[in-house]
Coordinates of C-alpha atoms in Angstrom, one line a residue:
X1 CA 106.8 65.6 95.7
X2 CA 108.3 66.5 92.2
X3 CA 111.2 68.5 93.9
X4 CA 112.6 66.5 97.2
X5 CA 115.6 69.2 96.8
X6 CA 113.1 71.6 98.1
X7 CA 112.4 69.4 101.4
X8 CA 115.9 69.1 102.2
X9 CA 118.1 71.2 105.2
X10 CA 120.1 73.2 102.4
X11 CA 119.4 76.2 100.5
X12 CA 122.1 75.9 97.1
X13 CA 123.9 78.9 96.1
X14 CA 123.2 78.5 92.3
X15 CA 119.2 78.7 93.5
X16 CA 119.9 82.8 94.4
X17 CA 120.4 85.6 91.6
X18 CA 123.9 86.6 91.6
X19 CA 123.3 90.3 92.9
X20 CA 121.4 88.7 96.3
X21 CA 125.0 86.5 96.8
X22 CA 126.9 90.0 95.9
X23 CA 124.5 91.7 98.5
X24 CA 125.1 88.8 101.0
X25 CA 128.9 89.4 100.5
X26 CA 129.0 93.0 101.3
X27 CA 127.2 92.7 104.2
X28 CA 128.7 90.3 105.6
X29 CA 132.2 92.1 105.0
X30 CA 130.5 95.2 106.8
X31 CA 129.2 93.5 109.5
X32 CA 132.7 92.1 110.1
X33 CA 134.7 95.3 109.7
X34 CA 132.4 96.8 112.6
X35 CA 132.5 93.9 114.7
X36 CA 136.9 94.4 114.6
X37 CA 136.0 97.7 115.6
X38 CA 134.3 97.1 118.3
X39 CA 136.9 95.0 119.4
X40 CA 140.0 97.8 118.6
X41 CA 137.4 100.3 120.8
X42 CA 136.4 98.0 123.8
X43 CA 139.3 95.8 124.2
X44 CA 137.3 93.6 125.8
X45 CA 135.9 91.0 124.3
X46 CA 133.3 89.3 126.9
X47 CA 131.2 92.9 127.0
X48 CA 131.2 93.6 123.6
X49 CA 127.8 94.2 122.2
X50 CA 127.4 92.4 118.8
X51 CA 124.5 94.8 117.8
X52 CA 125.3 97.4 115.4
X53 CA 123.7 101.3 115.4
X54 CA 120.9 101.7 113.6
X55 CA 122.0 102.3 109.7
X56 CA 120.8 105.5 107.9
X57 CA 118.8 104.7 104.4
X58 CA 121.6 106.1 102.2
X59 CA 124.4 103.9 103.9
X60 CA 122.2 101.2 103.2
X61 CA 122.9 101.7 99.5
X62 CA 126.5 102.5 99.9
X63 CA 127.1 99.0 101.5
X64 CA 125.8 96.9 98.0
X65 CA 125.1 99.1 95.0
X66 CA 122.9 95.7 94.1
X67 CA 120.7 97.0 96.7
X68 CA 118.0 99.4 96.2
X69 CA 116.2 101.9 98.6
X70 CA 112.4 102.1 97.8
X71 CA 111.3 104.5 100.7
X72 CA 112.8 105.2 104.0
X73 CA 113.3 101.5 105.5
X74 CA 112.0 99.4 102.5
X75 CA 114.4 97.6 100.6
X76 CA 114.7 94.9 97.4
X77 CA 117.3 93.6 95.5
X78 CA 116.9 90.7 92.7
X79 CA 117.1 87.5 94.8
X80 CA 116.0 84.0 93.0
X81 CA 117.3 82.4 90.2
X82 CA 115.3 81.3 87.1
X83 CA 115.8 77.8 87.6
X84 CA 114.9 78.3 91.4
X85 CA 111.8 80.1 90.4
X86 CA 111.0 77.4 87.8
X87 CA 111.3 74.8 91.0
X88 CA 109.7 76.0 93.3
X89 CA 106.5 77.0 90.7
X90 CA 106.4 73.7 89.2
X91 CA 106.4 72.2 93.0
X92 CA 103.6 74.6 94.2
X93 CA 101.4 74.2 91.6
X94 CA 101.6 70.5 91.8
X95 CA 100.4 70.8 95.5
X96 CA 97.6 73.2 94.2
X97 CA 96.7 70.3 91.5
X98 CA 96.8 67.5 94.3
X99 CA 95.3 68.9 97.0
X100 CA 92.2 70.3 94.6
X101 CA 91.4 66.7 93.0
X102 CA 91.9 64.9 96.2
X103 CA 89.6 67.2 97.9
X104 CA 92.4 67.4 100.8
X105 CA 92.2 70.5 103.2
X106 CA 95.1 73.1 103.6
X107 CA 95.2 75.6 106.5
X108 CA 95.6 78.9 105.0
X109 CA 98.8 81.3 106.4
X110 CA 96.0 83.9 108.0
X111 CA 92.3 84.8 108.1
X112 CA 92.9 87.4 105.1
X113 CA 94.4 85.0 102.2
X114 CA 92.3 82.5 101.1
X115 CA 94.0 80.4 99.0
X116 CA 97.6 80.7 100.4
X117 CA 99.8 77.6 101.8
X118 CA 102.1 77.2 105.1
X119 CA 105.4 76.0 103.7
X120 CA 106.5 75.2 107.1
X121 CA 103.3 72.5 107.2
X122 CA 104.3 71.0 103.6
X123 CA 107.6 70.4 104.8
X124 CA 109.8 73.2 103.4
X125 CA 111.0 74.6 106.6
X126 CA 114.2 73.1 106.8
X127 CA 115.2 74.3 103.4
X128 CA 113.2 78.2 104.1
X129 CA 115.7 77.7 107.7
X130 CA 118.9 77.5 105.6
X131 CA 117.7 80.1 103.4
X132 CA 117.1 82.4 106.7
X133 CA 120.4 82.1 108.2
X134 CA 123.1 82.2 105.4
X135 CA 121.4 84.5 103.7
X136 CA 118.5 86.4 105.0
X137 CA 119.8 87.5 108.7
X138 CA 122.7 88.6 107.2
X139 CA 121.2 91.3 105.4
X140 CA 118.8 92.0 108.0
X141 CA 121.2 92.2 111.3
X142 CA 122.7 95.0 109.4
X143 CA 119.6 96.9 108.4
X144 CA 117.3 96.2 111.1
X145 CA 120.0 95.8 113.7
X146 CA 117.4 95.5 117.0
X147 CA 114.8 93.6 115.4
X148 CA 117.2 91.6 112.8
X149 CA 120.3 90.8 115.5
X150 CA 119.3 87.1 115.9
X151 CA 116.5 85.0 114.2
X152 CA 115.1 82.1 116.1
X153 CA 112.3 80.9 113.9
X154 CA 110.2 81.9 111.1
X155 CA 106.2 81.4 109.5
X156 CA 106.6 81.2 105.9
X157 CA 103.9 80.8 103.7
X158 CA 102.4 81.7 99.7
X159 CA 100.0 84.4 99.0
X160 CA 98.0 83.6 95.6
X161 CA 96.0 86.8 93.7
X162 CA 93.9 86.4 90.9
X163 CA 90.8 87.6 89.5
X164 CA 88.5 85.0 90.5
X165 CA 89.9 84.6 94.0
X166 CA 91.7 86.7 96.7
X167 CA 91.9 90.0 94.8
X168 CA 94.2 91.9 97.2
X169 CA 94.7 92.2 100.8
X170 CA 93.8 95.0 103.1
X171 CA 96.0 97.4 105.0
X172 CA 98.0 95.1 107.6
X173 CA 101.4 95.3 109.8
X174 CA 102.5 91.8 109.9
X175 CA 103.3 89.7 113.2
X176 CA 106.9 89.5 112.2
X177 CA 110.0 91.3 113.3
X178 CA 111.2 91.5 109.7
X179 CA 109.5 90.7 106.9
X180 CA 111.3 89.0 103.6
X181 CA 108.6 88.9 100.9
X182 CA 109.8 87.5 97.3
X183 CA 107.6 87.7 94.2
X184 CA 107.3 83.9 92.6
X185 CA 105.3 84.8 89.6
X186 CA 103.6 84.8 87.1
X187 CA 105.2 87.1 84.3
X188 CA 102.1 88.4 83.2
X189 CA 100.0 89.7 86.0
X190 CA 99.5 93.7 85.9
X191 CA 98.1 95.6 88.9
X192 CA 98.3 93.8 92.7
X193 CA 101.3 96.3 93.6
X194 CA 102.3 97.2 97.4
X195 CA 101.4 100.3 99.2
X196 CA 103.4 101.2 101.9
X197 CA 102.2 103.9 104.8
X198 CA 104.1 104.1 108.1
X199 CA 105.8 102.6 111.1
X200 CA 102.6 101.4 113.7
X201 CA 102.4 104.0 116.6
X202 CA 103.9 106.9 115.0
X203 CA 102.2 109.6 114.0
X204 CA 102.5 109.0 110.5
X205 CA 101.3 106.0 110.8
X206 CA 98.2 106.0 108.3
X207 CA 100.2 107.9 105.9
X208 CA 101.1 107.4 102.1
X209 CA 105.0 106.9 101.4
X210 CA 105.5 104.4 98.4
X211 CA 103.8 101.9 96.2
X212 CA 106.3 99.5 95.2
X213 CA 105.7 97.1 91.9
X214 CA 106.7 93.3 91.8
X215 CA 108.7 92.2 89.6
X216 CA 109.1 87.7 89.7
X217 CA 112.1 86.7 91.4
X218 CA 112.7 90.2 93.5
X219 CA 112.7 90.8 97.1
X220 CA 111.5 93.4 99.3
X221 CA 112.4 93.3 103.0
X222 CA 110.9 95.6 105.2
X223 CA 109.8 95.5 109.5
X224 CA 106.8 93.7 110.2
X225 CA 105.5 96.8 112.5
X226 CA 105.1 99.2 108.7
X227 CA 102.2 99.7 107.6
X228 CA 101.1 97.8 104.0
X229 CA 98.7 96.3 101.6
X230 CA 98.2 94.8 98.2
X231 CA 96.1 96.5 95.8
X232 CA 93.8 94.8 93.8
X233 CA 94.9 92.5 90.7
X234 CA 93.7 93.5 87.2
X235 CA 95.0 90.4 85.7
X236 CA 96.7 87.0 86.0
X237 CA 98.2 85.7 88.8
X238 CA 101.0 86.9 91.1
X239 CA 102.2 84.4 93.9
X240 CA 104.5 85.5 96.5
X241 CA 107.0 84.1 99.4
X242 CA 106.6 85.6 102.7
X243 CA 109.2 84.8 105.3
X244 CA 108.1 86.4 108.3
X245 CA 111.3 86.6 110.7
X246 CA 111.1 86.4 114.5
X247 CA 113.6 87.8 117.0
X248 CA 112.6 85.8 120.5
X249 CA 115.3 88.0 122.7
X250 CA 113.7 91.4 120.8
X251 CA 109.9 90.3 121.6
X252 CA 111.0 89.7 125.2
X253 CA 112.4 92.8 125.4
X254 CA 110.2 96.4 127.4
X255 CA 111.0 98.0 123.8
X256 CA 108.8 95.3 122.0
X257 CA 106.1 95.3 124.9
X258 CA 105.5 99.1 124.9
X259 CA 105.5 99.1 121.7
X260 CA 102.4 96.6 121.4
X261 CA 100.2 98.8 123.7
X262 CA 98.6 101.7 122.4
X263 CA 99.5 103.6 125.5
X264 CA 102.9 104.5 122.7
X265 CA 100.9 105.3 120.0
X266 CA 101.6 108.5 118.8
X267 CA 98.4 111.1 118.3
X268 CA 97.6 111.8 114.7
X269 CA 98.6 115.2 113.2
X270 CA 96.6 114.5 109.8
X271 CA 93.5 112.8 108.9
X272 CA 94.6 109.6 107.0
X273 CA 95.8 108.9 103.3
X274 CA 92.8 107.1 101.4
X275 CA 94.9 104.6 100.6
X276 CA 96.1 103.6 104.1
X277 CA 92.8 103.1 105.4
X278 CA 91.9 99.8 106.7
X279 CA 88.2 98.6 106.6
X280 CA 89.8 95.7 109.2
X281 CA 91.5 97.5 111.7
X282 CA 90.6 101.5 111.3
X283 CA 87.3 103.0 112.8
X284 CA 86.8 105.8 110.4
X285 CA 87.1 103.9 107.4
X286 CA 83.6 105.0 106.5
X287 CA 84.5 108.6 107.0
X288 CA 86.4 108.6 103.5
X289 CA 84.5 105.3 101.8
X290 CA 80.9 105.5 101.3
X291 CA 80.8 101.5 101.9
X292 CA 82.9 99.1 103.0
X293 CA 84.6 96.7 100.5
X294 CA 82.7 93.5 99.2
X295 CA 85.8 91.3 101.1
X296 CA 84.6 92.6 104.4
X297 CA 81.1 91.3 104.2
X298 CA 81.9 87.7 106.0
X299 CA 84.4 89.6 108.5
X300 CA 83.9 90.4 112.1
X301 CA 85.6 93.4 112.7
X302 CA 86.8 95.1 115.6
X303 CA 88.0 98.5 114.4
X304 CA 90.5 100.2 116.8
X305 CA 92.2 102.5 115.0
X306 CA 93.5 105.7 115.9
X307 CA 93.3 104.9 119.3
X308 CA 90.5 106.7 121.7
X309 CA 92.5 110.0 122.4
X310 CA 94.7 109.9 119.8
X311 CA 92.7 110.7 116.8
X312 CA 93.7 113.5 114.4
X313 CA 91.7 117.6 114.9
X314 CA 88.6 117.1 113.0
X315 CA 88.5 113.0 113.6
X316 CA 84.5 112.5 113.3
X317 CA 83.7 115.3 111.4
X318 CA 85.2 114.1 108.2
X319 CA 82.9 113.2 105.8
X320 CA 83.2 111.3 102.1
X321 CA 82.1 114.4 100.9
X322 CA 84.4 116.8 102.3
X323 CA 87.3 114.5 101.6
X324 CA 86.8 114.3 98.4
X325 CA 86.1 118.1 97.8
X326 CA 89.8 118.7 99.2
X327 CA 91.9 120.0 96.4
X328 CA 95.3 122.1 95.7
X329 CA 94.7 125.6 94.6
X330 CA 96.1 124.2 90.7
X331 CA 93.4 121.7 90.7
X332 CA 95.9 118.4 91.6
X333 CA 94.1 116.0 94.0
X334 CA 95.6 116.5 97.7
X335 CA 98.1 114.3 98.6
X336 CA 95.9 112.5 101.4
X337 CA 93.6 111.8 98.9
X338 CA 96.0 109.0 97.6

């Protein structure tokens, strides 16, 4: 270990960028000024509920002008430090370099990344713990108040892209309650950006809303349950930190369960955007791609999605051609053509 810093049960003030300790501030005061509230309104104390309403996008905003709104429920802010980031790198690609020329095996976050690392398993949980409660809950029981109102553990783990391994990762929700992804580096990559569609089980679902570009040291923060992938690199590397939060109480609860049956999912009202498709998880992938992707071909897939009976009017009949024939009368590609 070149860091031990990093394997301790603290996470250092000095290793955040000032606007994620502004942000952190401001929340907190918030949080504090409704939970008073609550107490003026009840007036007593023992059935006082400490979750808060759901907060509105724009209020998000008003809380921390550090914080920025990228789509409807999909958040980043600046959030490490340069030294931090310098760390953190340094430590990581040391374990790349050992583990590499000592032929030693690493278990890899998930079956799509290839070449990520568990941070829990390497011994950096107690220090990704600290970081989770003073400074990522805080945040999160405020915008995500259900899902966010307690964390009781976390998987954390790195995500490496780069030409000549992982390109990018397929359309995905994650099994996390909220998820706290930070961009590590390096500097130079172009491409790899993040596509966000919809909320799993709503109707909009497999629909385009934002592609949002990583910048080293920034955070987005986002629930687990919206829809996402990482385009393809076109160069470098870029290496990012996912924190995937868990709520134990919330996954317990019949809002969490229904919600993990597709008995709740919502039908379709639009064939999907081309860019939300999943060749993993979505069973008319083919409909709008004339093959499926050269990262699929070692995969067993079990295609599910949209549901049987809740497919969009004209599921099946939808072919690459007609897709891609589908134009606005000024000659502008159609926005499910994104």
């Amino acid at each position: 270990r070149k860091h031990p810093e990093l394997f301790q049960e603290h996470f250092l003030e000095s290793w955040l960028h000032p606007d994620m300790l502004e942000i952190v501030q401001d929340f907190e005061k918030y949080y504090e000024k409704q939970w008073q509230k609550q107490q003026e309104d009840n007036g007593n104390m023992d059935e006082i509920d400490t979750t808060l309403s759901p907060m509105d996008d724009a209020k998000a905003t008003q809380i921390s002008s550090k914080l920025n709104l990228e789509t409807s429920g999909v958040y980043s802010f600046e959030c490490l430090s340069e030294s931090f980031l310098e760390m953190i790198n340094e430590e990581l690609f040391h374990f790349y370099k050992v583990t590499a020329e000592h032929d030693i095996p690493v278990r890899r976050p998930n079956s799509m990344n290839n070449y990520g690392v568990i941070l829990n398993e390497i011994g950096m949980r107690p220090m990704i713990t600290a970081l989770q409660q003073q400074y990522i809950w805080p945040i999160a029981r405020v915008l995500f108040p259900t899902q966010g109102k307690v964390f009781h553990d976390h998987h954390s783990f790195i995500v490496r892209y780069q030409a000549d391994e992982d390109l990018g990762l397929d359309m995905h929700t994650d099994d996390s309650d909220v998820t706290f992804n930070v961009c590590l580096g390096d500097k130079n990559f172009t491409g790899a950006t993040l596509v966000f569609c919809g909320t799993f089980g709503q109707a909009d679902h497999r629909q385009f809303q934002h592609t949002y570009h990583h910048k080293v040291g920034r955070a987005v923060m986002h629930l687990g349950d919206r829809r996402h992938g990482a385009e393809d690199i076109d160069e470098g590397t870029r290496m990012n930190w996912i924190v995937w939060n868990h709520n134990w109480e919330y996954r317990s609860s019949p809002q969490y369960k229904q919600r993990m049956t597709t008995l709740a999912y919502q039908a379709e009202h639009l064939p999907p955007s081309k860019v939300c498709l999943s060749y993993t998880h979505d069973r008319d992938y083919t409909h709008f791609h004339s093959e499926l992707p050269k990262a699929a071909e070692d995969l067993h897939l079990h295609p599910w999605c949209p549901p049987p009976g809740k497919e969009y009017e004209g599921y099946g009949k939808v072919s690459l051609r007609h897709k891609l024939s589908r134009q606005t009368g000024n000659g502008e590609t159609h926005p499910n053509e994104l």
